[in-house]
Amino acid sequence: DLSEDIVNAIENSEFLIVICSPKYTESKWCMQELTRFRELHDNTNKNIITLLVSGEPHESFPEELTYTEMTTTNENGEKVKVKVEVEPLAANIKAESLKESMKKLNTEYLRIAAPLLGCDFNDLYQRERRREAARRRRIFGVVSGVLSLITVISVASAVTINGKNVEINKQNTQIKEQNAQIEQKNKDLLIENAGHLASESENLFKESNLVAAVQKAVEALPSDGEDKPVIPEAEYALSRELGVFRHKQIMPRLALKHECTVEKLSFMGGGKTIVSQDATGVYFWNPETGELIKKIAVDDGEFGSSTNSSSNKYTLYFDTEGDTSGTRYEYAGAPSSTTSETSPVFNRIYAGFEHVPSDDEPGTGGDVYLYNSDNTLWRIDGATGEVKWKADPAENAYEYKDTVFDEKYVIRLYRNKTVMATGVEFVGNESYAELIDRETGKVEDTVKITATSGESFGFVFSNDILAVRDGKMYIYSDEDGMLKVYEIKDHALVSVNEFKAEGVSDGGINRVDMKFVKDEPVVASCSIMAYQTETLFMRYDKDLKTQKWRTAVPVNYDATGKMYLMPAADTGYAHDVLAVSTKLSLSFIDYETGSLIKSIKYDCESTYTSFSKRGFAQIILESGEEYLVALGNYTSGDSSTDAVYRVQDLESSVLLSSYSRCKYVTAGDYSNTAYIRYAGQNPDYTDIDPGEYMYSKKVLAVDETGTYSVITSTYYPDGKYNSTVNHLFIYTTSQNGEVSGTEVKELEGYDINSAGFAGKEKVIVSAVPKSGASSDDEFYSIDVKSGKAEKIADALSAGGSKVKFVPSGNGVFYLSDTRRNITYINADGKVTSWEKKKEGAVVPERKVIEDKYAVCDTRAAFLAEENSEGEKAIEVFSFDSEKSVKLKIDLSSDEGLAVQRIFWQNSNTVGVFLNNRTVSFFDAESGEAGATVSLVGTSQEPVSVVPVSDENFAVLCRDSHIYEMNTDGFTGRSCRLEFADEINNNIREYDSSNAAKLEVMNSSESFRKYVVWDEDEAWLLDTDHFAVRYRIDDFAAAGGEYVFISDKINNKAGFFPVYSTDRLLGTADSFLSALD
């Protein structure tokens, strides 16, 4: 309730001033004051004065002030009280600011004062005006003189100030323009710098320097919070280097960082470690984590040199046999299909083969042998890095000259020492060979070998120990070119046999090697002379007395050479086969007859070679390509069957490499970092897998949002080629990227020719029943949600030709009647054809020719033959109204004039690419001719033309570049389309049909288009910059934020995200962080 003081004040007041605002009506105290005052005045608004300070009247005035009660007579003559709306007497000082409100109060206070004084507002207002006017006249007389003076001064000042303001505004405008120019210049410099970095990245990638290439590409793009333009060239470089659009990536996963250049490396200990060497020591690494297990530094006290402590040097020998018989390979494609490419080296290369983990694979490498500058020798466990044994130098050794690793022994060659009575030591006259058992480290014998040379000091310089076996030592003497066999007896050598080595030359640089195969020696000898590349391989009995065969192989067999026997029982060949490898070649020799089966010369050096008893050789070339060479492909005698299998492409040149159990370790030229690599699925790739034994997966169509996709696959029972069954699926991709599939059961067993989306919920499919002929094609409409199929009875057959649906509008187009007619099927299943065949006719009278047609919404523009005389015309036909317009182009006046391509530049304009190197444009409604553009400005031979915007089109030329043009000609911008196969892509072939292989598809962004070649290779073109952003191999389709692929070689179908710049940089960061 109101306080007593307030109630008394209200009761003693003649007037009530109400200050109105939206807040007033919300206050119960204010409303009680108003109610009490009205009760004292007969519930009327008498003597209530309102002052509106904010808000609108309807929300600020209390309801009681907006009406009053009046007494009146109703229709029955009775007096009744009624409410009548009234406008409150109000002063209004509502304004945008307090200052404005107070200004209004200077007048509005009179509205409050008038009732208080008992006079009219207008009278009061006029009296106030007269009083104010008189006051102003008195002031005016004083002020006018001052103002006159000020006016003169002000006018003069105004002129000056105005001039200065004009100058200041002009300067401000210039500064703004300069700032804009500086800002644009800075932006241009940033773009130019980013372009240089992207180019450097591309060059580094081509030079196989992957990590540095990725780092440069990242540098070209904006980092977090950096105000830097994004250029598509940098995104392209980075995406190619990271392989973001490959479902399986063979990438560097771990970095092994050395202090100096890596000189040697290999998996060892059955693949349990990686052992490497640089100038500072020997490293043992964990191949799973990349962690350093142990380092033996050259200044390590345990392995130090007593005579060369400051310049100690290690020599490392890897015990690797090169036998990987347990390694398994599988073909990923369908059992009935293979894909190959021609090769000048291998004749043919089959793709789609991959390593498969196997418990039978032994893992690479055994133990490691290390000797220092003193020739102290250690055998180190290849799996742990722990020392197994140590062999100290012989007490009577003055200097060691060589160390030979034989099958059973480590042979150390040294000169003895002579000690004078004074204790001074100097080199002696004798040479010795220490035979150290490789297993135990014990010196089994020390053999005096001086007598093998005519000169007492000449042995270590002119004789090579080839082998020690069964108590015999086999030696080649370069001094006289003799092969010699000695029996080891009483720590000395007794001659058994010697003869002149074949294949060597006097005074030349000769190389002779020997390997025991089945207890018999095979000798390889060659003379390394200019232009002479031939090695003799000779099989002898164990005493070198009888030569069983000799054969010349066109290679230089050097110290890196290997010999390996492939048993007939494992290979299936008639005889055992001797496989011979060098850095530049691989040869197969019939071990029984000595005949050369095949010699393959590489186009670059190999960095790794291993063999399998089953007749396979695994090679990794310096180019980074890994091949599996099968003996069986070279035994027919028919060179046309020669072939190898590509297993991996490391996409990086490698100077050193090793393989073990699906992992690789590599190092580049002069690199102090080695990388562990292995294949793994791209984490951003989503695989679409219909199930086990499903092959030949193919993405036929994707809707524009990427939500629905049409997939075909063939079931091979038990993975074998018999009783195959085709299947059709509709897959749904959820917002989080998960996929689920529904099989179209009605079409199980059908051959699916083509599919296309008609609207959002229907798919049109062309299918041939199992065992049916291609001319028995049927057409179905499939509901994408349920997977139910309904046959379209009225659809025209393609007549045995391949169907390709072109989605447009709310349906699909295709060539029917053996490609002579155009048919359109909409989402409702309605079929409309351009030409209606007469009853009984086999084909229509008019026909579409040369497959030249293009579509826009429900219209098609096409090249047609109008009559039996062969008159040609280009027609635009509406499949809604069934009305047509002929373009006003004369194709008969010039017999040589031919249409290469028809396309829609925009919804109103049709473009025609002609063989006279011009593009002509026509109005689609009237057929009237518009501009004709010469393509000579490209200075290249044009192949095809596609639209890239409503005004611009791209011209693909035989230099693999696309050139941007419009009706004014060449815009000056072009970019190169880098093909996966730069040779076999049909770009350079002169064939007009190739024009149809170039297509353009919309992406989710209007300024980016997919440029597609031959249906399976695509580039995402940024039309603002006219530069390629991404390249997608095995391209199938694109929809929304996804791009779909069909990899028939590796039996994969699935999709990737269209990488944003941030996502691409995130992928790069993960890659580089793993190698940090």
mmCIF file of C-alpha atoms in Angstrom, residues 25 82 141 236 295 580 612 625 840 957:
data_model
loop_
_atom_site.group_PDB
_atom_site.id
_atom_site.type_symbol
_atom_site.label_atom_id
_atom_site.label_comp_id
_atom_site.label_asym_id
_atom_site.label_seq_id
_atom_site.Cartn_x
_atom_site.Cartn_y
_atom_site.Cartn_z
ATOM 1 C CA THR A 25 2.516 0.976 -16.513
ATOM 2 C CA VAL A 82 -20.441 4.050 -21.463
ATOM 3 C CA GLY A 141 21.240 45.418 -31.254
ATOM 4 C CA TYR A 236 47.708 -28.718 -56.366
ATOM 5 C CA LYS A 295 74.530 -46.186 -31.861
ATOM 6 C CA VAL A 580 72.171 -63.241 -62.047
ATOM 7 C CA SER A 612 62.528 -66.486 -54.447
ATOM 8 C CA GLU A 625 59.532 -48.328 -58.687
ATOM 9 C CA GLY A 840 7.315 -50.828 -89.751
ATOM 10 C CA CYS A 957 45.255 -28.339 -77.209
#
